[in-house]
Amino acid sequence: MTDLDENAVKSSRENIELNGVSGECVAECRDLAEGVTGDVVFANITADILIRLSERITKLVRPGGYVILSGIIRSRLHDVIQAYEAAGLTVERVAEDGEWNAVLTRWI
């Protein structure tokens, strides 16, 4: 997990410890995962930023891995899906909660 907000990183580190996954997860205060790759990448930011960073975010996941996108307002869902499919990911599932959506994609 990377974030520019120290409080978000601190909270993530606490959750990593509480969930007993400190051997599998890292939380760092820095720009979008520079030089980091993983089997699962989460991105919870606005649709415009998700679209703008689609190529960059896609490169963070290892082959066979997942990218989970959330914080997507319903009216922009199609645009986000289109950007990530164009970047080579396959949409496996879309979940919605009112106006908000999350998308599970996979790098195949």
GROMACS .gro file of N, CA, C and O in nm:
model
  432
    1MET      N    1   0.084  -0.116   0.000
    1MET     CA    2   0.000   0.000   0.000
    1MET      C    3   0.089   0.122   0.000
    1MET      O    4   0.186   0.128   0.073
    2THR      N    5   0.059   0.214  -0.086
    2THR     CA    6   0.130   0.341  -0.083
    2THR      C    7   0.028   0.453  -0.078
    2THR      O    8  -0.083   0.442  -0.131
    3ASP      N    9   0.065   0.559  -0.011
    3ASP     CA   10  -0.020   0.677  -0.003
    3ASP      C   11   0.069   0.794   0.033
    3ASP      O   12   0.174   0.775   0.094
    4LEU      N   13   0.029   0.911  -0.005
    4LEU     CA   14   0.103   1.031   0.033
    4LEU      C   15   0.059   1.083   0.169
    4LEU      O   16   0.123   1.170   0.226
    5ASP      N   17  -0.048   1.028   0.222
    5ASP     CA   18  -0.104   1.068   0.351
    5ASP      C   19  -0.049   0.978   0.462
    5ASP      O   20  -0.078   0.859   0.467
    6GLU      N   21   0.031   1.037   0.552
    6GLU     CA   22   0.091   0.960   0.663
    6GLU      C   23  -0.014   0.890   0.747
    6GLU      O   24   0.007   0.778   0.793
    7ASN      N   25  -0.130   0.954   0.770
    7ASN     CA   26  -0.235   0.893   0.851
    7ASN      C   27  -0.292   0.769   0.784
    7ASN      O   28  -0.321   0.669   0.850
    8ALA      N   29  -0.306   0.772   0.652
    8ALA     CA   30  -0.355   0.655   0.580
    8ALA      C   31  -0.255   0.540   0.589
    8ALA      O   32  -0.294   0.424   0.607
    9VAL      N   33  -0.128   0.572   0.579
    9VAL     CA   34  -0.023   0.470   0.589
    9VAL      C   35  -0.021   0.410   0.730
    9VAL      O   36  -0.014   0.288   0.747
   10LYS      N   37  -0.029   0.495   0.831
   10LYS     CA   38  -0.031   0.448   0.970
   10LYS      C   39  -0.149   0.355   0.994
   10LYS      O   40  -0.135   0.247   1.052
   11SER      N   41  -0.265   0.395   0.948
   11SER     CA   42  -0.385   0.312   0.964
   11SER      C   43  -0.371   0.179   0.890
   11SER      O   44  -0.408   0.074   0.942
   12SER      N   45  -0.315   0.184   0.771
   12SER     CA   46  -0.294   0.060   0.694
   12SER      C   47  -0.197  -0.033   0.765
   12SER      O   48  -0.219  -0.154   0.771
   13ARG      N   49  -0.090   0.022   0.820
   13ARG     CA   50   0.006  -0.060   0.893
   13ARG      C   51  -0.059  -0.128   1.013
   13ARG      O   52  -0.034  -0.245   1.043
   14GLU      N   53  -0.144  -0.054   1.083
   14GLU     CA   54  -0.216  -0.111   1.197
   14GLU      C   55  -0.308  -0.224   1.151
   14GLU      O   56  -0.314  -0.330   1.215
   15ASN      N   57  -0.378  -0.204   1.041
   15ASN     CA   58  -0.468  -0.308   0.989
   15ASN      C   59  -0.391  -0.430   0.940
   15ASN      O   60  -0.437  -0.542   0.956
   16ILE      N   61  -0.276  -0.408   0.881
   16ILE     CA   62  -0.192  -0.519   0.836
   16ILE      C   63  -0.153  -0.605   0.955
   16ILE      O   64  -0.162  -0.728   0.951
   17GLU      N   65  -0.112  -0.540   1.063
   17GLU     CA   66  -0.075  -0.613   1.186
   17GLU      C   67  -0.195  -0.686   1.244
   17GLU      O   68  -0.187  -0.804   1.280
   18LEU      N   69  -0.307  -0.616   1.257
   18LEU     CA   70  -0.428  -0.676   1.316
   18LEU      C   71  -0.476  -0.798   1.238
   18LEU      O   72  -0.529  -0.891   1.295
   19ASN      N   73  -0.455  -0.796   1.107
   19ASN     CA   74  -0.500  -0.907   1.023
   19ASN      C   75  -0.393  -1.014   1.004
   19ASN      O   76  -0.416  -1.112   0.932
   20GLY      N   77  -0.279  -0.997   1.067
   20GLY     CA   78  -0.175  -1.099   1.064
   20GLY      C   79  -0.114  -1.123   0.927
   20GLY      O   80  -0.073  -1.235   0.895
   21VAL      N   81  -0.105  -1.018   0.844
   21VAL     CA   82  -0.051  -1.034   0.709
   21VAL      C   83   0.074  -0.948   0.687
   21VAL      O   84   0.105  -0.912   0.573
   22SER      N   85   0.147  -0.921   0.794
   22SER     CA   86   0.263  -0.834   0.780
   22SER      C   87   0.372  -0.895   0.691
   22SER      O   88   0.454  -0.823   0.635
   23GLY      N   89   0.371  -1.028   0.674
   23GLY     CA   90   0.467  -1.091   0.585
   23GLY      C   91   0.431  -1.079   0.439
   23GLY      O   92   0.515  -1.097   0.351
   24GLU      N   93   0.306  -1.045   0.410
   24GLU     CA   94   0.259  -1.036   0.271
   24GLU      C   95   0.227  -0.895   0.225
   24GLU      O   96   0.209  -0.872   0.106
   25CYS      N   97   0.216  -0.801   0.318
   25CYS     CA   98   0.172  -0.666   0.283
   25CYS      C   99   0.272  -0.562   0.334
   25CYS      O  100   0.334  -0.580   0.438
   26VAL      N  101   0.282  -0.453   0.260
   26VAL     CA  102   0.369  -0.342   0.296
   26VAL      C  103   0.288  -0.214   0.281
   26VAL      O  104   0.211  -0.199   0.187
   27ALA      N  105   0.308  -0.122   0.374
   27ALA     CA  106   0.246   0.011   0.365
   27ALA      C  107   0.356   0.115   0.374
   27ALA      O  108   0.435   0.114   0.469
   28GLU      N  109   0.365   0.201   0.273
   28GLU     CA  110   0.470   0.301   0.268
   28GLU      C  111   0.414   0.437   0.226
   28GLU      O  112   0.321   0.443   0.146
   29CYS      N  113   0.475   0.541   0.280
   29CYS     CA  114   0.437   0.677   0.243
   29CYS      C  115   0.525   0.721   0.127
   29CYS      O  116   0.643   0.752   0.145
   30ARG      N  117   0.470   0.717   0.007
   30ARG     CA  118   0.539   0.760  -0.114
   30ARG      C  119   0.442   0.764  -0.231
   30ARG      O  120   0.327   0.724  -0.218
   31ASP      N  121   0.492   0.806  -0.344
   31ASP     CA  122   0.411   0.815  -0.464
   31ASP      C  123   0.368   0.675  -0.508
   31ASP      O  124   0.425   0.576  -0.466
   32LEU      N  125   0.274   0.670  -0.597
   32LEU     CA  126   0.208   0.548  -0.642
   32LEU      C  127   0.304   0.433  -0.669
   32LEU      O  128   0.349   0.413  -0.780
   33ALA      N  129   0.338   0.358  -0.567
   33ALA     CA  130   0.409   0.231  -0.576
   33ALA      C  131   0.526   0.229  -0.673
   33ALA      O  132   0.540   0.138  -0.753
   34GLU      N  133   0.611   0.328  -0.663
   34GLU     CA  134   0.728   0.332  -0.749
   34GLU      C  135   0.813   0.208  -0.728
   34GLU      O  136   0.859   0.181  -0.618
   35GLY      N  137   0.832   0.130  -0.833
   35GLY     CA  138   0.917   0.012  -0.826
   35GLY      C  139   0.859  -0.106  -0.751
   35GLY      O  140   0.931  -0.199  -0.718
   36VAL      N  141   0.732  -0.105  -0.723
   36VAL     CA  142   0.667  -0.212  -0.648
   36VAL      C  143   0.575  -0.289  -0.741
   36VAL      O  144   0.506  -0.231  -0.823
   37THR      N  145   0.575  -0.421  -0.729
   37THR     CA  146   0.476  -0.503  -0.799
   37THR      C  147   0.416  -0.600  -0.698
   37THR      O  148   0.475  -0.628  -0.594
   38GLY      N  149   0.299  -0.652  -0.730
   38GLY     CA  150   0.234  -0.745  -0.640
   38GLY      C  151   0.133  -0.831  -0.711
   38GLY      O  152   0.101  -0.810  -0.829
   39ASP      N  153   0.081  -0.928  -0.638
   39ASP     CA  154  -0.023  -1.015  -0.692
   39ASP      C  155  -0.160  -0.949  -0.687
   39ASP      O  156  -0.249  -0.984  -0.763
   40VAL      N  157  -0.177  -0.857  -0.593
   40VAL     CA  158  -0.302  -0.783  -0.581
   40VAL      C  159  -0.268  -0.636  -0.564
   40VAL      O  160  -0.185  -0.599  -0.481
   41VAL      N  161  -0.331  -0.552  -0.645
   41VAL     CA  162  -0.313  -0.408  -0.637
   41VAL      C  163  -0.450  -0.346  -0.614
   41VAL      O  164  -0.545  -0.377  -0.687
   42PHE      N  165  -0.461  -0.262  -0.510
   42PHE     CA  166  -0.585  -0.191  -0.481
   42PHE      C  167  -0.566  -0.045  -0.516
   42PHE      O  168  -0.462   0.013  -0.486
   43ALA      N  169  -0.666   0.016  -0.578
   43ALA     CA  170  -0.662   0.159  -0.607
   43ALA      C  171  -0.800   0.217  -0.574
   43ALA      O  172  -0.899   0.186  -0.640
   44ASN      N  173  -0.806   0.296  -0.469
   44ASN     CA  174  -0.930   0.357  -0.424
   44ASN      C  175  -0.918   0.508  -0.438
   44ASN      O  176  -0.884   0.578  -0.343
   45ILE      N  177  -0.939   0.555  -0.562
   45ILE     CA  178  -0.929   0.697  -0.592
   45ILE      C  179  -1.037   0.732  -0.694
   45ILE      O  180  -1.108   0.645  -0.742
   46THR      N  181  -1.050   0.857  -0.727
   46THR     CA  182  -1.158   0.899  -0.816
   46THR      C  183  -1.142   0.843  -0.957
   46THR      O  184  -1.031   0.809  -1.000
   47ALA      N  185  -1.252   0.836  -1.028
   47ALA     CA  186  -1.253   0.780  -1.163
   47ALA      C  187  -1.156   0.852  -1.257
   47ALA      O  188  -1.085   0.786  -1.333
   48ASP      N  189  -1.152   0.984  -1.251
   48ASP     CA  190  -1.061   1.057  -1.340
   48ASP      C  191  -0.916   1.016  -1.318
   48ASP      O  192  -0.840   0.998  -1.414
   49ILE      N  193  -0.877   1.001  -1.193
   49ILE     CA  194  -0.739   0.963  -1.163
   49ILE      C  195  -0.716   0.817  -1.200
   49ILE      O  196  -0.611   0.781  -1.254
   50LEU      N  197  -0.813   0.729  -1.172
   50LEU     CA  198  -0.800   0.589  -1.212
   50LEU      C  199  -0.779   0.577  -1.363
   50LEU      O  200  -0.694   0.499  -1.408
   51ILE      N  201  -0.853   0.653  -1.438
   51ILE     CA  202  -0.839   0.649  -1.585
   51ILE      C  203  -0.702   0.702  -1.626
   51ILE      O  204  -0.632   0.640  -1.705
   52ARG      N  205  -0.663   0.816  -1.571
   52ARG     CA  206  -0.535   0.877  -1.607
   52ARG      C  207  -0.417   0.787  -1.574
   52ARG      O  208  -0.318   0.782  -1.646
   53LEU      N  209  -0.428   0.710  -1.465
   53LEU     CA  210  -0.318   0.624  -1.421
   53LEU      C  211  -0.334   0.478  -1.462
   53LEU      O  212  -0.260   0.392  -1.414
   54SER      N  213  -0.427   0.448  -1.550
   54SER     CA  214  -0.456   0.308  -1.584
   54SER      C  215  -0.333   0.231  -1.632
   54SER      O  216  -0.309   0.118  -1.588
   55GLU      N  217  -0.253   0.289  -1.719
   55GLU     CA  218  -0.133   0.220  -1.768
   55GLU      C  219  -0.033   0.198  -1.653
   55GLU      O  220   0.026   0.091  -1.641
   56ARG      N  221  -0.016   0.299  -1.571
   56ARG     CA  222   0.079   0.290  -1.460
   56ARG      C  223   0.033   0.188  -1.355
   56ARG      O  224   0.113   0.107  -1.308
   57ILE      N  225  -0.094   0.190  -1.320
   57ILE     CA  226  -0.146   0.096  -1.221
   57ILE      C  227  -0.139  -0.047  -1.273
   57ILE      O  228  -0.102  -0.139  -1.201
   58THR      N  229  -0.171  -0.066  -1.400
   58THR     CA  230  -0.168  -0.199  -1.460
   58THR      C  231  -0.028  -0.260  -1.451
   58THR      O  232  -0.014  -0.381  -1.429
   59LYS      N  233   0.074  -0.180  -1.465
   59LYS     CA  234   0.212  -0.230  -1.461
   59LYS      C  235   0.256  -0.273  -1.321
   59LYS      O  236   0.360  -0.336  -1.305
   60LEU      N  237   0.176  -0.243  -1.219
   60LEU     CA  238   0.212  -0.279  -1.082
   60LEU      C  239   0.174  -0.423  -1.046
   60LEU      O  240   0.223  -0.477  -0.947
   61VAL      N  241   0.087  -0.484  -1.126
   61VAL     CA  242   0.040  -0.619  -1.093
   61VAL      C  243   0.118  -0.723  -1.173
   61VAL      O  244   0.151  -0.702  -1.289
   62ARG      N  245   0.149  -0.832  -1.108
   62ARG     CA  246   0.219  -0.942  -1.174
   62ARG      C  247   0.122  -1.019  -1.264
   62ARG      O  248   0.002  -1.019  -1.239
   63PRO      N  249   0.173  -1.088  -1.367
   63PRO     CA  250   0.086  -1.170  -1.452
   63PRO      C  251   0.005  -1.268  -1.367
   63PRO      O  252   0.057  -1.331  -1.274
   64GLY      N  253  -0.124  -1.277  -1.396
   64GLY     CA  254  -0.215  -1.362  -1.320
   64GLY      C  255  -0.272  -1.292  -1.198
   64GLY      O  256  -0.361  -1.346  -1.132
   65GLY      N  257  -0.225  -1.172  -1.168
   65GLY     CA  258  -0.269  -1.099  -1.050
   65GLY      C  259  -0.394  -1.017  -1.074
   65GLY      O  260  -0.448  -1.011  -1.185
   66TYR      N  261  -0.438  -0.952  -0.968
   66TYR     CA  262  -0.563  -0.877  -0.969
   66TYR      C  263  -0.539  -0.729  -0.942
   66TYR      O  264  -0.452  -0.693  -0.864
   67VAL      N  265  -0.621  -0.645  -1.005
   67VAL     CA  266  -0.627  -0.504  -0.973
   67VAL      C  267  -0.771  -0.477  -0.931
   67VAL      O  268  -0.865  -0.507  -1.004
   68ILE      N  269  -0.785  -0.424  -0.809
   68ILE     CA  270  -0.917  -0.391  -0.756
   68ILE      C  271  -0.927  -0.239  -0.756
   68ILE      O  272  -0.847  -0.170  -0.693
   69LEU      N  273  -1.026  -0.189  -0.825
   69LEU     CA  274  -1.048  -0.046  -0.840
   69LEU      C  275  -1.175  -0.009  -0.763
   69LEU      O  276  -1.277  -0.075  -0.778
   70SER      N  277  -1.168   0.094  -0.681
   70SER     CA  278  -1.289   0.136  -0.610
   70SER      C  279  -1.293   0.287  -0.597
   70SER      O  280  -1.200   0.357  -0.634
   71GLY      N  281  -1.407   0.335  -0.545
   71GLY     CA  282  -1.428   0.478  -0.536
   71GLY      C  283  -1.481   0.535  -0.666
   71GLY      O  284  -1.462   0.652  -0.697
   72ILE      N  285  -1.548   0.450  -0.744
   72ILE     CA  286  -1.593   0.488  -0.878
   72ILE      C  287  -1.742   0.523  -0.876
   72ILE      O  288  -1.826   0.437  -0.846
   73ILE      N  289  -1.774   0.645  -0.908
   73ILE     CA  290  -1.914   0.687  -0.916
   73ILE      C  291  -1.979   0.619  -1.037
   73ILE      O  292  -1.914   0.599  -1.140
   74ARG      N  293  -2.103   0.581  -1.023
   74ARG     CA  294  -2.173   0.504  -1.128
   74ARG      C  295  -2.163   0.567  -1.266
   74ARG      O  296  -2.141   0.498  -1.366
   75SER      N  297  -2.175   0.698  -1.274
   75SER     CA  298  -2.174   0.764  -1.405
   75SER      C  299  -2.039   0.752  -1.478
   75SER      O  300  -2.033   0.774  -1.599
   76ARG      N  301  -1.932   0.716  -1.408
   76ARG     CA  302  -1.800   0.702  -1.470
   76ARG      C  303  -1.753   0.557  -1.479
   76ARG      O  304  -1.643   0.529  -1.528
   77LEU      N  305  -1.835   0.463  -1.434
   77LEU     CA  306  -1.797   0.323  -1.430
   77LEU      C  307  -1.753   0.271  -1.567
   77LEU      O  308  -1.649   0.209  -1.581
   78HIS      N  309  -1.832   0.296  -1.670
   78HIS     CA  310  -1.799   0.247  -1.804
   78HIS      C  311  -1.665   0.302  -1.852
   78HIS      O  312  -1.585   0.228  -1.912
   79ASP      N  313  -1.637   0.428  -1.824
   79ASP     CA  314  -1.511   0.490  -1.866
   79ASP      C  315  -1.391   0.422  -1.799
   79ASP      O  316  -1.288   0.398  -1.862
   80VAL      N  317  -1.404   0.391  -1.669
   80VAL     CA  318  -1.296   0.325  -1.597
   80VAL      C  319  -1.275   0.185  -1.652
   80VAL      O  320  -1.162   0.144  -1.680
   81ILE      N  321  -1.382   0.110  -1.669
   81ILE     CA  322  -1.371  -0.026  -1.724
   81ILE      C  323  -1.304  -0.022  -1.861
   81ILE      O  324  -1.213  -0.102  -1.888
   82GLN      N  325  -1.346   0.069  -1.944
   82GLN     CA  326  -1.288   0.080  -2.078
   82GLN      C  327  -1.138   0.107  -2.073
   82GLN      O  328  -1.060   0.046  -2.147
   83ALA      N  329  -1.093   0.192  -1.983
   83ALA     CA  330  -0.951   0.226  -1.971
   83ALA      C  331  -0.869   0.104  -1.928
   83ALA      O  332  -0.760   0.080  -1.980
   84TYR      N  333  -0.921   0.026  -1.835
   84TYR     CA  334  -0.844  -0.089  -1.785
   84TYR      C  335  -0.849  -0.207  -1.881
   84TYR      O  336  -0.751  -0.281  -1.891
   85GLU      N  337  -0.958  -0.222  -1.953
   85GLU     CA  338  -0.960  -0.325  -2.058
   85GLU      C  339  -0.861  -0.289  -2.168
   85GLU      O  340  -0.789  -0.375  -2.219
   86ALA      N  341  -0.854  -0.161  -2.203
   86ALA     CA  342  -0.758  -0.116  -2.305
   86ALA      C  343  -0.614  -0.137  -2.259
   86ALA      O  344  -0.525  -0.158  -2.340
   87ALA      N  345  -0.593  -0.135  -2.127
   87ALA     CA  346  -0.459  -0.156  -2.071
   87ALA      C  347  -0.426  -0.304  -2.057
   87ALA      O  348  -0.316  -0.339  -2.014
   88GLY      N  349  -0.520  -0.392  -2.095
   88GLY     CA  350  -0.492  -0.535  -2.096
   88GLY      C  351  -0.552  -0.617  -1.983
   88GLY      O  352  -0.526  -0.737  -1.974
   89LEU      N  353  -0.633  -0.555  -1.898
   89LEU     CA  354  -0.695  -0.630  -1.789
   89LEU      C  355  -0.833  -0.681  -1.830
   89LEU      O  356  -0.899  -0.623  -1.915
   90THR      N  357  -0.874  -0.789  -1.765
   90THR     CA  358  -1.006  -0.847  -1.788
   90THR      C  359  -1.093  -0.819  -1.666
   90THR      O  360  -1.051  -0.847  -1.553
   91VAL      N  361  -1.212  -0.766  -1.687
   91VAL     CA  362  -1.304  -0.741  -1.576
   91VAL      C  363  -1.369  -0.872  -1.535
   91VAL      O  364  -1.427  -0.942  -1.617
   92GLU      N  365  -1.355  -0.906  -1.408
   92GLU     CA  366  -1.414  -1.029  -1.355
   92GLU      C  367  -1.541  -1.005  -1.276
   92GLU      O  368  -1.627  -1.092  -1.270
   93ARG      N  369  -1.551  -0.887  -1.214
   93ARG     CA  370  -1.669  -0.860  -1.132
   93ARG      C  371  -1.682  -0.712  -1.106
   93ARG      O  372  -1.583  -0.642  -1.091
   94VAL      N  373  -1.806  -0.665  -1.098
   94VAL     CA  374  -1.836  -0.527  -1.059
   94VAL      C  375  -1.929  -0.534  -0.939
   94VAL      O  376  -2.027  -0.609  -0.940
   95ALA      N  377  -1.897  -0.460  -0.835
   95ALA     CA  378  -1.983  -0.453  -0.716
   95ALA      C  379  -2.027  -0.309  -0.698
   95ALA      O  380  -1.950  -0.217  -0.723
   96GLU      N  381  -2.151  -0.292  -0.657
   96GLU     CA  382  -2.199  -0.155  -0.637
   96GLU      C  383  -2.262  -0.141  -0.500
   96GLU      O  384  -2.315  -0.235  -0.443
   97ASP      N  385  -2.251  -0.019  -0.449
   97ASP     CA  386  -2.312   0.018  -0.322
   97ASP      C  387  -2.369   0.157  -0.341
   97ASP      O  388  -2.298   0.256  -0.330
   98GLY      N  389  -2.495   0.161  -0.379
   98GLY     CA  390  -2.557   0.289  -0.412
   98GLY      C  391  -2.496   0.344  -0.539
   98GLY      O  392  -2.490   0.277  -0.641
   99GLU      N  393  -2.445   0.466  -0.531
   99GLU     CA  394  -2.380   0.530  -0.647
   99GLU      C  395  -2.237   0.485  -0.668
   99GLU      O  396  -2.177   0.513  -0.771
  100TRP      N  397  -2.178   0.417  -0.568
  100TRP     CA  398  -2.036   0.383  -0.572
  100TRP      C  399  -2.013   0.242  -0.621
  100TRP      O  400  -2.092   0.152  -0.593
  101ASN      N  401  -1.902   0.223  -0.693
  101ASN     CA  402  -1.871   0.094  -0.752
  101ASN      C  403  -1.726   0.055  -0.728
  101ASN      O  404  -1.639   0.139  -0.708
  102ALA      N  405  -1.706  -0.076  -0.732
  102ALA     CA  406  -1.571  -0.134  -0.728
  102ALA      C  407  -1.563  -0.234  -0.842
  102ALA      O  408  -1.663  -0.297  -0.879
  103VAL      N  409  -1.444  -0.250  -0.898
  103VAL     CA  410  -1.425  -0.340  -1.012
  103VAL      C  411  -1.307  -0.432  -0.982
  103VAL      O  412  -1.199  -0.386  -0.947
  104LEU      N  413  -1.330  -0.562  -0.997
  104LEU     CA  414  -1.223  -0.660  -0.984
  104LEU      C  415  -1.176  -0.695  -1.124
  104LEU      O  416  -1.255  -0.738  -1.209
  105THR      N  417  -1.049  -0.671  -1.150
  105THR     CA  418  -0.991  -0.702  -1.281
  105THR      C  419  -0.875  -0.798  -1.262
  105THR      O  420  -0.820  -0.812  -1.152
  106ARG      N  421  -0.838  -0.864  -1.370
  106ARG     CA  422  -0.727  -0.960  -1.363
  106ARG      C  423  -0.637  -0.944  -1.484
  106ARG      O  424  -0.683  -0.922  -1.596
  107TRP      N  425  -0.507  -0.956  -1.459
  107TRP     CA  426  -0.407  -0.954  -1.565
  107TRP      C  427  -0.385  -1.099  -1.607
  107TRP      O  428  -0.328  -1.178  -1.533
  108ILE      N  429  -0.436  -1.135  -1.725
  108ILE     CA  430  -0.425  -1.273  -1.772
  108ILE      C  431  -0.319  -1.283  -1.879
  108ILE      O  432  -0.306  -1.199  -1.963
   0.00000   0.00000   0.00000
